[in-house]
JSON list of C-alpha atoms in Angstrom, two decimals:
[
{"chain": "A", "resi": 65, "resn": "UNK", "atom": "CA", "xyz": [0.00, 0.00, 0.00]},
{"chain": "A", "resi": 66, "resn": "UNK", "atom": "CA", "xyz": [1.43, 3.31, -1.10]},
{"chain": "A", "resi": 67, "resn": "UNK", "atom": "CA", "xyz": [-0.23, 6.16, 0.80]},
{"chain": "A", "resi": 68, "resn": "UNK", "atom": "CA", "xyz": [-0.33, 9.42, -1.17]},
{"chain": "A", "resi": 69, "resn": "UNK", "atom": "CA", "xyz": [-0.87, 12.36, 1.16]},
{"chain": "A", "resi": 70, "resn": "UNK", "atom": "CA", "xyz": [-2.82, 15.19, -0.41]},
{"chain": "A", "resi": 71, "resn": "UNK", "atom": "CA", "xyz": [-0.70, 17.65, 1.58]},
{"chain": "A", "resi": 72, "resn": "UNK", "atom": "CA", "xyz": [2.31, 16.42, -0.44]},
{"chain": "A", "resi": 73, "resn": "UNK", "atom": "CA", "xyz": [0.70, 16.93, -3.86]},
{"chain": "A", "resi": 74, "resn": "UNK", "atom": "CA", "xyz": [2.13, 19.80, -5.91]},
{"chain": "A", "resi": 75, "resn": "UNK", "atom": "CA", "xyz": [-0.29, 22.18, -7.63]},
{"chain": "A", "resi": 76, "resn": "UNK", "atom": "CA", "xyz": [0.13, 22.75, -11.36]},
{"chain": "A", "resi": 77, "resn": "UNK", "atom": "CA", "xyz": [-1.84, 24.46, -14.11]},
{"chain": "A", "resi": 78, "resn": "UNK", "atom": "CA", "xyz": [-4.40, 22.70, -16.28]},
{"chain": "A", "resi": 79, "resn": "UNK", "atom": "CA", "xyz": [-3.31, 21.74, -19.76]},
{"chain": "A", "resi": 80, "resn": "UNK", "atom": "CA", "xyz": [-5.18, 24.80, -21.10]},
{"chain": "A", "resi": 81, "resn": "UNK", "atom": "CA", "xyz": [-4.09, 27.00, -18.19]},
{"chain": "A", "resi": 82, "resn": "UNK", "atom": "CA", "xyz": [-7.65, 27.52, -16.97]},
{"chain": "A", "resi": 83, "resn": "UNK", "atom": "CA", "xyz": [-7.36, 26.06, -13.48]},
{"chain": "A", "resi": 84, "resn": "UNK", "atom": "CA", "xyz": [-5.30, 24.19, -10.90]},
{"chain": "A", "resi": 85, "resn": "UNK", "atom": "CA", "xyz": [-4.72, 20.44, -10.60]},
{"chain": "A", "resi": 86, "resn": "UNK", "atom": "CA", "xyz": [-3.00, 18.16, -8.10]},
{"chain": "A", "resi": 87, "resn": "UNK", "atom": "CA", "xyz": [-1.70, 14.87, -9.51]},
{"chain": "A", "resi": 88, "resn": "UNK", "atom": "CA", "xyz": [-1.99, 11.70, -7.42]},
{"chain": "A", "resi": 89, "resn": "UNK", "atom": "CA", "xyz": [-0.39, 9.28, -9.87]},
{"chain": "A", "resi": 90, "resn": "UNK", "atom": "CA", "xyz": [0.44, 8.92, -13.55]},
{"chain": "A", "resi": 91, "resn": "UNK", "atom": "CA", "xyz": [1.65, 6.10, -15.79]},
{"chain": "A", "resi": 92, "resn": "UNK", "atom": "CA", "xyz": [4.30, 5.86, -16.93]},
{"chain": "A", "resi": 93, "resn": "UNK", "atom": "CA", "xyz": [5.88, 7.70, -14.00]},
{"chain": "A", "resi": 94, "resn": "UNK", "atom": "CA", "xyz": [6.90, 11.21, -15.01]},
{"chain": "A", "resi": 95, "resn": "UNK", "atom": "CA", "xyz": [4.65, 11.29, -18.07]},
{"chain": "A", "resi": 96, "resn": "UNK", "atom": "CA", "xyz": [3.35, 14.68, -19.16]},
{"chain": "A", "resi": 97, "resn": "UNK", "atom": "CA", "xyz": [-0.15, 15.77, -20.10]},
{"chain": "A", "resi": 98, "resn": "UNK", "atom": "CA", "xyz": [0.23, 14.60, -23.71]},
{"chain": "A", "resi": 99, "resn": "UNK", "atom": "CA", "xyz": [1.85, 11.17, -23.31]},
{"chain": "A", "resi": 100, "resn": "UNK", "atom": "CA", "xyz": [0.36, 9.43, -20.25]},
{"chain": "A", "resi": 101, "resn": "UNK", "atom": "CA", "xyz": [-1.46, 6.09, -20.40]},
{"chain": "A", "resi": 102, "resn": "UNK", "atom": "CA", "xyz": [-3.41, 6.84, -17.24]},
{"chain": "A", "resi": 103, "resn": "UNK", "atom": "CA", "xyz": [-3.60, 9.75, -14.83]},
{"chain": "A", "resi": 104, "resn": "UNK", "atom": "CA", "xyz": [-5.47, 10.38, -11.58]},
{"chain": "A", "resi": 105, "resn": "UNK", "atom": "CA", "xyz": [-5.73, 13.93, -10.28]},
{"chain": "A", "resi": 106, "resn": "UNK", "atom": "CA", "xyz": [-7.84, 16.39, -8.32]},
{"chain": "A", "resi": 107, "resn": "UNK", "atom": "CA", "xyz": [-8.77, 19.75, -9.81]},
{"chain": "A", "resi": 108, "resn": "UNK", "atom": "CA", "xyz": [-10.23, 23.00, -8.55]},
{"chain": "A", "resi": 109, "resn": "UNK", "atom": "CA", "xyz": [-12.74, 24.79, -10.80]},
{"chain": "A", "resi": 110, "resn": "UNK", "atom": "CA", "xyz": [-13.29, 28.37, -9.66]},
{"chain": "A", "resi": 111, "resn": "UNK", "atom": "CA", "xyz": [-15.28, 29.80, -12.56]},
{"chain": "A", "resi": 112, "resn": "UNK", "atom": "CA", "xyz": [-16.88, 29.26, -15.94]},
{"chain": "A", "resi": 113, "resn": "UNK", "atom": "CA", "xyz": [-14.60, 28.20, -18.78]},
{"chain": "A", "resi": 114, "resn": "UNK", "atom": "CA", "xyz": [-13.37, 25.47, -21.07]},
{"chain": "A", "resi": 115, "resn": "UNK", "atom": "CA", "xyz": [-12.10, 22.04, -20.10]},
{"chain": "A", "resi": 116, "resn": "UNK", "atom": "CA", "xyz": [-8.78, 20.91, -21.54]},
{"chain": "A", "resi": 117, "resn": "UNK", "atom": "CA", "xyz": [-9.05, 18.62, -24.57]},
{"chain": "A", "resi": 118, "resn": "UNK", "atom": "CA", "xyz": [-7.20, 15.29, -24.38]},
{"chain": "A", "resi": 119, "resn": "UNK", "atom": "CA", "xyz": [-7.26, 13.44, -27.73]},
{"chain": "A", "resi": 120, "resn": "UNK", "atom": "CA", "xyz": [-7.66, 9.67, -27.37]},
{"chain": "A", "resi": 121, "resn": "UNK", "atom": "CA", "xyz": [-8.53, 9.84, -23.67]},
{"chain": "A", "resi": 122, "resn": "UNK", "atom": "CA", "xyz": [-11.55, 8.50, -21.77]},
{"chain": "A", "resi": 123, "resn": "UNK", "atom": "CA", "xyz": [-12.27, 10.50, -18.63]},
{"chain": "A", "resi": 124, "resn": "UNK", "atom": "CA", "xyz": [-14.38, 10.18, -15.50]},
{"chain": "A", "resi": 125, "resn": "UNK", "atom": "CA", "xyz": [-15.18, 13.15, -13.29]},
{"chain": "A", "resi": 126, "resn": "UNK", "atom": "CA", "xyz": [-16.50, 13.03, -9.71]},
{"chain": "A", "resi": 127, "resn": "UNK", "atom": "CA", "xyz": [-17.38, 16.11, -7.64]},
{"chain": "A", "resi": 128, "resn": "UNK", "atom": "CA", "xyz": [-15.69, 15.77, -4.24]},
{"chain": "A", "resi": 129, "resn": "UNK", "atom": "CA", "xyz": [-16.08, 19.26, -2.75]},
{"chain": "A", "resi": 130, "resn": "UNK", "atom": "CA", "xyz": [-18.39, 22.21, -3.33]},
{"chain": "A", "resi": 131, "resn": "UNK", "atom": "CA", "xyz": [-21.87, 22.27, -4.82]},
{"chain": "A", "resi": 132, "resn": "UNK", "atom": "CA", "xyz": [-22.27, 21.52, -8.53]},
{"chain": "A", "resi": 133, "resn": "UNK", "atom": "CA", "xyz": [-20.70, 21.77, -11.96]},
{"chain": "A", "resi": 134, "resn": "UNK", "atom": "CA", "xyz": [-22.47, 21.83, -15.32]},
{"chain": "A", "resi": 135, "resn": "UNK", "atom": "CA", "xyz": [-20.75, 20.25, -18.33]},
{"chain": "A", "resi": 136, "resn": "UNK", "atom": "CA", "xyz": [-21.92, 21.77, -21.62]},
{"chain": "A", "resi": 137, "resn": "UNK", "atom": "CA", "xyz": [-21.23, 19.42, -24.52]},
{"chain": "A", "resi": 138, "resn": "UNK", "atom": "CA", "xyz": [-22.24, 19.72, -28.15]},
{"chain": "A", "resi": 139, "resn": "UNK", "atom": "CA", "xyz": [-25.24, 17.41, -27.70]},
{"chain": "A", "resi": 140, "resn": "UNK", "atom": "CA", "xyz": [-26.12, 17.60, -23.99]},
{"chain": "A", "resi": 141, "resn": "UNK", "atom": "CA", "xyz": [-25.77, 19.36, -20.67]},
{"chain": "A", "resi": 142, "resn": "UNK", "atom": "CA", "xyz": [-24.85, 17.35, -17.56]},
{"chain": "A", "resi": 143, "resn": "UNK", "atom": "CA", "xyz": [-25.01, 18.54, -13.94]},
{"chain": "A", "resi": 144, "resn": "UNK", "atom": "CA", "xyz": [-22.77, 16.82, -11.40]},
{"chain": "A", "resi": 145, "resn": "UNK", "atom": "CA", "xyz": [-22.74, 17.33, -7.64]},
{"chain": "A", "resi": 146, "resn": "UNK", "atom": "CA", "xyz": [-21.68, 15.55, -4.43]},
{"chain": "A", "resi": 147, "resn": "UNK", "atom": "CA", "xyz": [-24.54, 13.03, -4.81]},
{"chain": "A", "resi": 148, "resn": "UNK", "atom": "CA", "xyz": [-24.19, 12.01, -8.45]},
{"chain": "A", "resi": 149, "resn": "UNK", "atom": "CA", "xyz": [-22.17, 8.99, -9.59]},
{"chain": "A", "resi": 150, "resn": "UNK", "atom": "CA", "xyz": [-18.86, 9.51, -11.39]},
{"chain": "A", "resi": 151, "resn": "UNK", "atom": "CA", "xyz": [-19.53, 10.68, -14.94]},
{"chain": "A", "resi": 152, "resn": "UNK", "atom": "CA", "xyz": [-17.60, 9.11, -17.82]},
{"chain": "A", "resi": 153, "resn": "UNK", "atom": "CA", "xyz": [-17.08, 10.87, -21.15]},
{"chain": "A", "resi": 154, "resn": "UNK", "atom": "CA", "xyz": [-14.68, 11.27, -24.04]},
{"chain": "A", "resi": 155, "resn": "UNK", "atom": "CA", "xyz": [-12.05, 13.93, -23.40]},
{"chain": "A", "resi": 156, "resn": "UNK", "atom": "CA", "xyz": [-11.60, 14.44, -27.16]},
{"chain": "A", "resi": 157, "resn": "UNK", "atom": "CA", "xyz": [-14.54, 16.82, -27.38]},
{"chain": "A", "resi": 158, "resn": "UNK", "atom": "CA", "xyz": [-14.66, 20.50, -26.48]},
{"chain": "A", "resi": 159, "resn": "UNK", "atom": "CA", "xyz": [-16.55, 21.01, -23.20]},
{"chain": "A", "resi": 160, "resn": "UNK", "atom": "CA", "xyz": [-17.53, 24.22, -21.45]},
{"chain": "A", "resi": 161, "resn": "UNK", "atom": "CA", "xyz": [-18.13, 24.13, -17.71]},
{"chain": "A", "resi": 162, "resn": "UNK", "atom": "CA", "xyz": [-20.21, 26.30, -15.40]},
{"chain": "A", "resi": 163, "resn": "UNK", "atom": "CA", "xyz": [-20.07, 26.42, -11.60]},
{"chain": "A", "resi": 164, "resn": "UNK", "atom": "CA", "xyz": [-23.42, 28.01, -10.73]},
{"chain": "A", "resi": 165, "resn": "UNK", "atom": "CA", "xyz": [-22.91, 28.04, -6.95]},
{"chain": "A", "resi": 166, "resn": "UNK", "atom": "CA", "xyz": [-19.20, 28.76, -6.66]},
{"chain": "A", "resi": 167, "resn": "UNK", "atom": "CA", "xyz": [-15.93, 26.80, -6.82]},
{"chain": "A", "resi": 168, "resn": "UNK", "atom": "CA", "xyz": [-15.88, 23.01, -6.76]},
{"chain": "A", "resi": 169, "resn": "UNK", "atom": "CA", "xyz": [-13.20, 20.35, -6.64]},
{"chain": "A", "resi": 170, "resn": "UNK", "atom": "CA", "xyz": [-13.37, 17.18, -8.71]},
{"chain": "A", "resi": 171, "resn": "UNK", "atom": "CA", "xyz": [-11.52, 13.92, -9.02]},
{"chain": "A", "resi": 172, "resn": "UNK", "atom": "CA", "xyz": [-10.37, 13.10, -12.54]},
{"chain": "A", "resi": 173, "resn": "UNK", "atom": "CA", "xyz": [-9.49, 9.64, -13.83]},
{"chain": "A", "resi": 174, "resn": "UNK", "atom": "CA", "xyz": [-8.15, 9.48, -17.39]},
{"chain": "A", "resi": 175, "resn": "UNK", "atom": "CA", "xyz": [-7.06, 6.49, -19.47]},
{"chain": "A", "resi": 176, "resn": "UNK", "atom": "CA", "xyz": [-5.72, 6.26, -23.00]},
{"chain": "A", "resi": 177, "resn": "UNK", "atom": "CA", "xyz": [-8.30, 4.54, -25.16]},
{"chain": "A", "resi": 178, "resn": "UNK", "atom": "CA", "xyz": [-7.22, 1.14, -26.49]},
{"chain": "A", "resi": 179, "resn": "UNK", "atom": "CA", "xyz": [-4.43, 0.82, -23.91]},
{"chain": "A", "resi": 180, "resn": "UNK", "atom": "CA", "xyz": [-6.07, 1.16, -20.49]},
{"chain": "A", "resi": 181, "resn": "UNK", "atom": "CA", "xyz": [-9.60, 1.37, -19.16]},
{"chain": "A", "resi": 182, "resn": "UNK", "atom": "CA", "xyz": [-11.04, 2.41, -15.81]},
{"chain": "A", "resi": 183, "resn": "UNK", "atom": "CA", "xyz": [-13.98, 2.21, -13.46]},
{"chain": "A", "resi": 184, "resn": "UNK", "atom": "CA", "xyz": [-14.80, 4.71, -10.69]},
{"chain": "A", "resi": 185, "resn": "UNK", "atom": "CA", "xyz": [-17.35, 4.38, -7.90]},
{"chain": "A", "resi": 186, "resn": "UNK", "atom": "CA", "xyz": [-18.49, 6.33, -4.85]},
{"chain": "A", "resi": 187, "resn": "UNK", "atom": "CA", "xyz": [-18.63, 4.40, -1.56]},
{"chain": "A", "resi": 188, "resn": "UNK", "atom": "CA", "xyz": [-20.49, 5.48, 1.56]},
{"chain": "A", "resi": 189, "resn": "UNK", "atom": "CA", "xyz": [-18.47, 4.43, 4.62]},
{"chain": "A", "resi": 190, "resn": "UNK", "atom": "CA", "xyz": [-20.92, 4.06, 7.49]},
{"chain": "A", "resi": 191, "resn": "UNK", "atom": "CA", "xyz": [-19.17, 1.17, 9.23]},
{"chain": "A", "resi": 192, "resn": "UNK", "atom": "CA", "xyz": [-16.65, -1.44, 8.16]},
{"chain": "A", "resi": 193, "resn": "UNK", "atom": "CA", "xyz": [-16.84, -1.20, 4.35]},
{"chain": "A", "resi": 194, "resn": "UNK", "atom": "CA", "xyz": [-15.06, -3.51, 1.92]},
{"chain": "A", "resi": 195, "resn": "UNK", "atom": "CA", "xyz": [-13.94, -2.26, -1.47]},
{"chain": "A", "resi": 196, "resn": "UNK", "atom": "CA", "xyz": [-12.71, -4.69, -4.11]},
{"chain": "A", "resi": 197, "resn": "UNK", "atom": "CA", "xyz": [-9.84, -3.26, -6.13]},
{"chain": "A", "resi": 198, "resn": "UNK", "atom": "CA", "xyz": [-9.53, -6.23, -8.45]},
{"chain": "A", "resi": 199, "resn": "UNK", "atom": "CA", "xyz": [-7.90, -4.47, -11.39]},
{"chain": "A", "resi": 200, "resn": "UNK", "atom": "CA", "xyz": [-4.28, -4.20, -12.49]},
{"chain": "A", "resi": 201, "resn": "UNK", "atom": "CA", "xyz": [-4.01, -0.99, -10.46]},
{"chain": "A", "resi": 202, "resn": "UNK", "atom": "CA", "xyz": [-6.33, 0.27, -7.72]},
{"chain": "A", "resi": 203, "resn": "UNK", "atom": "CA", "xyz": [-6.67, 3.51, -5.83]},
{"chain": "A", "resi": 204, "resn": "UNK", "atom": "CA", "xyz": [-8.86, 4.65, -2.95]},
{"chain": "A", "resi": 205, "resn": "UNK", "atom": "CA", "xyz": [-9.33, 8.37, -2.30]},
{"chain": "A", "resi": 206, "resn": "UNK", "atom": "CA", "xyz": [-10.64, 9.34, 1.13]},
{"chain": "A", "resi": 207, "resn": "UNK", "atom": "CA", "xyz": [-13.23, 12.12, 1.33]},
{"chain": "A", "resi": 208, "resn": "UNK", "atom": "CA", "xyz": [-13.32, 11.95, 5.14]},
{"chain": "A", "resi": 209, "resn": "UNK", "atom": "CA", "xyz": [-11.08, 10.77, 7.97]},
{"chain": "A", "resi": 210, "resn": "UNK", "atom": "CA", "xyz": [-10.87, 7.01, 7.38]},
{"chain": "A", "resi": 211, "resn": "UNK", "atom": "CA", "xyz": [-9.02, 3.96, 8.63]},
{"chain": "A", "resi": 212, "resn": "UNK", "atom": "CA", "xyz": [-7.81, 1.60, 5.89]},
{"chain": "A", "resi": 213, "resn": "UNK", "atom": "CA", "xyz": [-6.68, -2.01, 6.24]},
{"chain": "A", "resi": 214, "resn": "UNK", "atom": "CA", "xyz": [-5.52, -4.43, 3.55]},
{"chain": "A", "resi": 215, "resn": "UNK", "atom": "CA", "xyz": [-5.93, -8.19, 3.19]},
{"chain": "A", "resi": 216, "resn": "UNK", "atom": "CA", "xyz": [-2.32, -8.60, 4.28]},
{"chain": "A", "resi": 217, "resn": "UNK", "atom": "CA", "xyz": [-2.82, -6.64, 7.49]},
{"chain": "A", "resi": 218, "resn": "UNK", "atom": "CA", "xyz": [-1.32, -3.32, 6.47]},
{"chain": "A", "resi": 219, "resn": "UNK", "atom": "CA", "xyz": [-3.25, -0.47, 8.07]},
{"chain": "A", "resi": 220, "resn": "UNK", "atom": "CA", "xyz": [-3.16, 3.30, 8.25]},
{"chain": "A", "resi": 221, "resn": "UNK", "atom": "CA", "xyz": [-5.15, 6.46, 8.70]},
{"chain": "A", "resi": 222, "resn": "UNK", "atom": "CA", "xyz": [-6.24, 8.63, 5.79]},
{"chain": "A", "resi": 223, "resn": "UNK", "atom": "CA", "xyz": [-7.15, 12.30, 6.02]},
{"chain": "A", "resi": 224, "resn": "UNK", "atom": "CA", "xyz": [-9.63, 13.88, 3.59]},
{"chain": "A", "resi": 225, "resn": "UNK", "atom": "CA", "xyz": [-7.95, 14.01, 0.17]},
{"chain": "A", "resi": 226, "resn": "UNK", "atom": "CA", "xyz": [-5.38, 11.31, 0.94]},
{"chain": "A", "resi": 227, "resn": "UNK", "atom": "CA", "xyz": [-5.20, 8.26, -1.33]},
{"chain": "A", "resi": 228, "resn": "UNK", "atom": "CA", "xyz": [-3.88, 4.71, -1.17]},
{"chain": "A", "resi": 229, "resn": "UNK", "atom": "CA", "xyz": [-2.42, 3.18, -4.34]},
{"chain": "A", "resi": 230, "resn": "UNK", "atom": "CA", "xyz": [-2.20, -0.56, -5.03]},
{"chain": "A", "resi": 231, "resn": "UNK", "atom": "CA", "xyz": [-0.32, -2.12, -7.95]},
{"chain": "A", "resi": 232, "resn": "UNK", "atom": "CA", "xyz": [-1.95, -5.52, -7.58]},
{"chain": "A", "resi": 233, "resn": "UNK", "atom": "CA", "xyz": [-5.53, -6.70, -7.15]},
{"chain": "A", "resi": 234, "resn": "UNK", "atom": "CA", "xyz": [-6.67, -6.48, -3.53]},
{"chain": "A", "resi": 235, "resn": "UNK", "atom": "CA", "xyz": [-9.58, -5.85, -1.21]},
{"chain": "A", "resi": 236, "resn": "UNK", "atom": "CA", "xyz": [-9.44, -3.13, 1.42]},
{"chain": "A", "resi": 237, "resn": "UNK", "atom": "CA", "xyz": [-11.56, -2.45, 4.47]},
{"chain": "A", "resi": 238, "resn": "UNK", "atom": "CA", "xyz": [-12.47, 1.14, 5.30]},
{"chain": "A", "resi": 239, "resn": "UNK", "atom": "CA", "xyz": [-14.01, 2.45, 8.49]},
{"chain": "A", "resi": 240, "resn": "UNK", "atom": "CA", "xyz": [-14.83, 6.02, 9.53]},
{"chain": "A", "resi": 241, "resn": "UNK", "atom": "CA", "xyz": [-12.67, 7.54, 12.23]},
{"chain": "A", "resi": 242, "resn": "UNK", "atom": "CA", "xyz": [-15.59, 9.71, 13.27]},
{"chain": "A", "resi": 243, "resn": "UNK", "atom": "CA", "xyz": [-19.26, 9.64, 12.25]},
{"chain": "A", "resi": 244, "resn": "UNK", "atom": "CA", "xyz": [-19.67, 8.49, 8.68]},
{"chain": "A", "resi": 245, "resn": "UNK", "atom": "CA", "xyz": [-17.45, 8.92, 5.66]},
{"chain": "A", "resi": 246, "resn": "UNK", "atom": "CA", "xyz": [-17.08, 8.55, 1.93]},
{"chain": "A", "resi": 247, "resn": "UNK", "atom": "CA", "xyz": [-14.42, 7.29, -0.44]},
{"chain": "A", "resi": 248, "resn": "UNK", "atom": "CA", "xyz": [-13.85, 6.95, -4.16]},
{"chain": "A", "resi": 249, "resn": "UNK", "atom": "CA", "xyz": [-12.68, 3.58, -5.47]},
{"chain": "A", "resi": 250, "resn": "UNK", "atom": "CA", "xyz": [-10.81, 3.44, -8.78]},
{"chain": "A", "resi": 251, "resn": "UNK", "atom": "CA", "xyz": [-9.92, 0.37, -10.84]},
{"chain": "A", "resi": 252, "resn": "UNK", "atom": "CA", "xyz": [-7.47, 0.59, -13.76]},
{"chain": "A", "resi": 253, "resn": "UNK", "atom": "CA", "xyz": [-7.04, -2.27, -16.23]},
{"chain": "A", "resi": 254, "resn": "UNK", "atom": "CA", "xyz": [-4.51, -2.72, -19.00]},
{"chain": "A", "resi": 255, "resn": "UNK", "atom": "CA", "xyz": [-6.11, -3.59, -22.33]},
{"chain": "A", "resi": 256, "resn": "UNK", "atom": "CA", "xyz": [-4.62, -6.83, -23.64]},
{"chain": "A", "resi": 257, "resn": "UNK", "atom": "CA", "xyz": [-4.18, -6.96, -27.41]},
{"chain": "A", "resi": 258, "resn": "UNK", "atom": "CA", "xyz": [-4.47, -10.33, -29.19]},
{"chain": "A", "resi": 259, "resn": "UNK", "atom": "CA", "xyz": [-1.12, -9.82, -30.93]},
{"chain": "A", "resi": 260, "resn": "UNK", "atom": "CA", "xyz": [0.73, -9.01, -27.71]}
]
């Protein structure tokens, strides 16, 4: 278990310069915004504007702080808030965003189409909660103060915004350190090609 403290993340500009992002992990390590195979990050959206375009990338967005964000696409408008499931879309397309009630923060999971794929889910943590991270890579992001324990007995405390990264399939147990909590579970899978 590799614990990634949010306090240790370094802020950087969006690809289009329109906002701030904090990277949790990227593959391959050290990859930039144009050559990654997968990337997990948290972003702050403070006003209306355009999302960055990432050709060949599938993306999931989950609101983790603040009220709501509207995504304005060519064929639809989607509103996301702290209660909606992660929303998956193609990052190839131009998208305008609106934050009608003020700044929000979102969790972004991006994978390069044809090479990697991903699944993202919200998990309410009201007691001992098991999350199966049965992909090639798994990540849990805490949205509250949580205790995490692995199948092998590793354990630790996560603060809001902290993450735990796993490079093998596993199951983790989460429990709230006070009241109730919430976490985001992410599964990343390498796409196997028949000629490989």
